[in-house]
Tab-separated table of C-alpha atoms and ligand atoms in Angstrom:
chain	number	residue	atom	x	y	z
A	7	UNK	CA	0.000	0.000	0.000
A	8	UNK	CA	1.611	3.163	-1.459
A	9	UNK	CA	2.136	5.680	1.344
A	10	UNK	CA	0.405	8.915	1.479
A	11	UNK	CA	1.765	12.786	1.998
A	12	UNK	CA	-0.497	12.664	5.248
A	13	UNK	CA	1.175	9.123	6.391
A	14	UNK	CA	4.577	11.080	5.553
A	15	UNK	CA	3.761	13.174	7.989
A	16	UNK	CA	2.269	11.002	10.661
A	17	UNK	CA	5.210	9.152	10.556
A	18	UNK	CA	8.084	11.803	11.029
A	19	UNK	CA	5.578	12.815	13.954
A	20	UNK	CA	5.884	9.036	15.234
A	21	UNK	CA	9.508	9.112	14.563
A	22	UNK	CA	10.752	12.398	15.378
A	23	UNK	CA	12.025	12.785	12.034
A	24	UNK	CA	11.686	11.848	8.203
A	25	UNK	CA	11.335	7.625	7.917
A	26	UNK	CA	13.830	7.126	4.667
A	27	UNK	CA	13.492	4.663	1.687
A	28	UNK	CA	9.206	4.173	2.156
A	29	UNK	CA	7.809	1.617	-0.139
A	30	UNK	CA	4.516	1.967	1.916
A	31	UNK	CA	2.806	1.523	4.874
A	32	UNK	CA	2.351	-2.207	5.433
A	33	UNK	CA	0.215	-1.972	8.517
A	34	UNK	CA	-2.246	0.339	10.198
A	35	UNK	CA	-3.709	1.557	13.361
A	36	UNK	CA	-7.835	1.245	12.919
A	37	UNK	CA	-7.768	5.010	12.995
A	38	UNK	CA	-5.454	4.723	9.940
A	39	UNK	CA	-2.414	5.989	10.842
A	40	UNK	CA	1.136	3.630	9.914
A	41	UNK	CA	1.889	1.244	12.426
A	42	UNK	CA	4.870	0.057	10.073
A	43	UNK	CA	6.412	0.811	7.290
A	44	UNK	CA	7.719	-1.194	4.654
A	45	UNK	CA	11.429	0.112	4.018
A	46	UNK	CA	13.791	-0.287	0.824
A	47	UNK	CA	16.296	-2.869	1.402
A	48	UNK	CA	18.940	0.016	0.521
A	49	UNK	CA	18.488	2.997	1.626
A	50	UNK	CA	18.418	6.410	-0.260
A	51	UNK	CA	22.154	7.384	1.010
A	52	UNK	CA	23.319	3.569	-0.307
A	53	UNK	CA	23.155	2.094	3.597
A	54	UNK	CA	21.887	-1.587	2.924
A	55	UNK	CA	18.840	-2.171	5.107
A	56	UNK	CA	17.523	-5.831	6.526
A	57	UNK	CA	14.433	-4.418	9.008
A	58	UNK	CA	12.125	-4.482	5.856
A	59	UNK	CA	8.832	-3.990	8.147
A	60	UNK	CA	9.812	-1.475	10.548
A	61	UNK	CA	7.468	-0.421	13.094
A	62	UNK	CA	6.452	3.182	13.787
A	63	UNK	CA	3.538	3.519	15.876
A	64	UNK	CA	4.248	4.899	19.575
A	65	UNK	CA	2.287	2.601	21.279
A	66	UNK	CA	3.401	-0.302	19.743
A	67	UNK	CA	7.296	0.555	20.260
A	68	UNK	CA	6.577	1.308	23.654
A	69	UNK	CA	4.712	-2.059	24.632
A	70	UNK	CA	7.821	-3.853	22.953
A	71	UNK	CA	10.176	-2.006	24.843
A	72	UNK	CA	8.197	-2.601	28.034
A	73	UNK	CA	8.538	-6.383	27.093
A	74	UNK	CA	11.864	-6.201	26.420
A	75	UNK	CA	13.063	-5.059	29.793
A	76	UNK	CA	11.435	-7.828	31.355
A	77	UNK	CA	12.403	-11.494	31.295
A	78	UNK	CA	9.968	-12.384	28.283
A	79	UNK	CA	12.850	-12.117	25.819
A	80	UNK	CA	15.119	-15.050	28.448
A	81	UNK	CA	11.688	-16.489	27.818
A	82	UNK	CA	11.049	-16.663	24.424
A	83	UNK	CA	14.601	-17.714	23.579
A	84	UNK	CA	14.185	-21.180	26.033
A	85	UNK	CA	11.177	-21.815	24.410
A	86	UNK	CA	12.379	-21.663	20.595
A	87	UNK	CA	14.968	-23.618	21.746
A	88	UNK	CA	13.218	-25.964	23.593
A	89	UNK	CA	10.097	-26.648	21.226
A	90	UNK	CA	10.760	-27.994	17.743
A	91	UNK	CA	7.465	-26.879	16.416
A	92	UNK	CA	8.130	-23.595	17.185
A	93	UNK	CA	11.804	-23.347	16.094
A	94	UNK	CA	10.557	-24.566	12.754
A	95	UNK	CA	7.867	-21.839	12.481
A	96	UNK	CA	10.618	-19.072	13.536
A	97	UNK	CA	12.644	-20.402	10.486
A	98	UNK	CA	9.397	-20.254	8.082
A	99	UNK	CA	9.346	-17.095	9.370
A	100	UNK	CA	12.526	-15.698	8.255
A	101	UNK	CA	12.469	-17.097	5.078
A	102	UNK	CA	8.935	-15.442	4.420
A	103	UNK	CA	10.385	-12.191	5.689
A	104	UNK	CA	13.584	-12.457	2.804
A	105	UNK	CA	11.196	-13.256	-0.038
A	106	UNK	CA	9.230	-10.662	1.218
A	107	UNK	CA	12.228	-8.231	0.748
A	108	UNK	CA	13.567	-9.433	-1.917
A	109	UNK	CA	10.456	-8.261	-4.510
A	110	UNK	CA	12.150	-4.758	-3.502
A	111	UNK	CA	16.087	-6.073	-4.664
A	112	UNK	CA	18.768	-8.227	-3.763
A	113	UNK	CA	21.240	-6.187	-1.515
A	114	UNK	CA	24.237	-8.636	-1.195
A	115	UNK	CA	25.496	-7.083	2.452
A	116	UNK	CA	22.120	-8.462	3.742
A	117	UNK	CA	22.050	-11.736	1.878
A	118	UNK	CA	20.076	-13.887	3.897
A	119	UNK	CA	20.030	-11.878	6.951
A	120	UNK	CA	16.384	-10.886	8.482
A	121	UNK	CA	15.762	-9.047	11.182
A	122	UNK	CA	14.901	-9.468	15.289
A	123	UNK	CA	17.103	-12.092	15.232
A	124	UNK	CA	15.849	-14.743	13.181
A	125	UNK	CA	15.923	-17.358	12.675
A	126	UNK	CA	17.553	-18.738	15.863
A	127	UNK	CA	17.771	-15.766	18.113
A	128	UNK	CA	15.096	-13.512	19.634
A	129	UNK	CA	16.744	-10.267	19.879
A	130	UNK	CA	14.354	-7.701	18.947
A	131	UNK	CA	10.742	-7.483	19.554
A	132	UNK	CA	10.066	-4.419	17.504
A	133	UNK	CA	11.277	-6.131	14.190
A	134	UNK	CA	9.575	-9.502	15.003
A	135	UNK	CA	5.934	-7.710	16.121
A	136	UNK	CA	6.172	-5.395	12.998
A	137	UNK	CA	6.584	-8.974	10.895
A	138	UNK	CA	3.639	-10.195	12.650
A	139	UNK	CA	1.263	-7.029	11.926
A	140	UNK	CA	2.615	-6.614	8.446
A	141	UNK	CA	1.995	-10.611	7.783
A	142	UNK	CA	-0.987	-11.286	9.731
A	143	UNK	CA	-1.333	-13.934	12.490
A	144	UNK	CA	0.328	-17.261	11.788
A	145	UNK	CA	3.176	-16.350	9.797
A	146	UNK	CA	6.081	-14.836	12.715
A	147	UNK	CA	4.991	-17.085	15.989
A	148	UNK	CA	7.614	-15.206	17.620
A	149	UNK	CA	6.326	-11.456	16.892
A	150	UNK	CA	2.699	-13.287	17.430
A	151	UNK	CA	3.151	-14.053	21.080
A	152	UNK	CA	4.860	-10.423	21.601
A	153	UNK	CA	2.100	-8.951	20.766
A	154	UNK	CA	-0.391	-10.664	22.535
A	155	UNK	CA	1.780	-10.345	25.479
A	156	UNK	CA	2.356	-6.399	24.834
A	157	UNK	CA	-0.141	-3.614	26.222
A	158	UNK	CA	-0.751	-2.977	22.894
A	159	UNK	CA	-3.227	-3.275	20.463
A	160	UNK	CA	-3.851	-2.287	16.720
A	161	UNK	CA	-7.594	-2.742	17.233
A	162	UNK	CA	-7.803	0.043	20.223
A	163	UNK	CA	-6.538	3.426	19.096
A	164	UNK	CA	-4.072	5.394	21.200
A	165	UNK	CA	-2.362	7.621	18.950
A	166	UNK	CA	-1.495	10.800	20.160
A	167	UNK	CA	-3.484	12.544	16.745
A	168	UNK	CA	-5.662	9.699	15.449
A	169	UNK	CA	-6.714	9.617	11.662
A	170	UNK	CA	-10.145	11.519	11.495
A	171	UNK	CA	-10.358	10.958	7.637
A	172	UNK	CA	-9.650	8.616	5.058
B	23	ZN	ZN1	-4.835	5.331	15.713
């Protein structure tokens, strides 16, 4: 979905300054606003990028962070190393994520290198919950439980200046 002047906006007012290399907004808040953006594997300025779905919303960063400084992350790395199933999933995951990128182009400094730390690792909960609300349940278990476990939600809106138009 091809990003708007308006989501332009909302997003440097998310960010705190201009997102680079937009392909478009890959998921939104129910008010409408991006909650993340679908980046250019290289960058404007020639910096290869891996985080293809990078998430902007407020509320959503903030509920990962939250996570993050607790021991969910010691958590979630026993359990994909403990449970096949899941490990498997993660992997799945990761290589959806690259083929996912690569429609935008092959960057060779990122070959096969995701983000969040897949497909072994859980390292950041941004990256893996912006996989998750970009792909839709089922597809990043990883980014799936985050989110369930986050404060969160992208049915409930809590932006700061919520989209009163279409
Ligand atoms: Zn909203």
């Amino acid at each position: 979905m091809p990003a708007s002047a308006a989501d332009h906006d909302t997003m440097r007012e998310q960010l705190g300054r201009p997102m680079r290399g937009v392909i478009g907004i890959a998921a939104r808040c129910v008010c409408g606003n991006p909650t993340v953006v679908a980046t250019e594997p290289r960058l404007p300025d020639g910096t290869p990028f891996p985080t293809f779905y990078y998430l902007t919303h407020p509320g959503a960063t903030a509920a990962m962070s939250a996570l993050e400084a607790t021991q969910v992350m010691r958590e979630l790395n026993d359990d994909l190393a403990a449970d096949e199933d899941l490990a498997a999933a993660y992997m799945a995951a990761h290589v959806a994520y690259l083929a996912d990128r690569e429609v935008h182009g092959s960057v060779e400094e990122i070959s096969g290198v995701s983000a969040g730390g897949m497909p072994t690792r859980v390292k950041c909960l941004h990256a893996l919950a912006a996989h998750s609300l970009a792909a839709g349940p089922g597809v990043n278990p990883i980014g799936d439980l985050a989110l369930a476990r986050g404060t969160w939600s992208p049915e409930r809106c809590t932006c700061a200046t919520p989209r009163t138009t279409g």
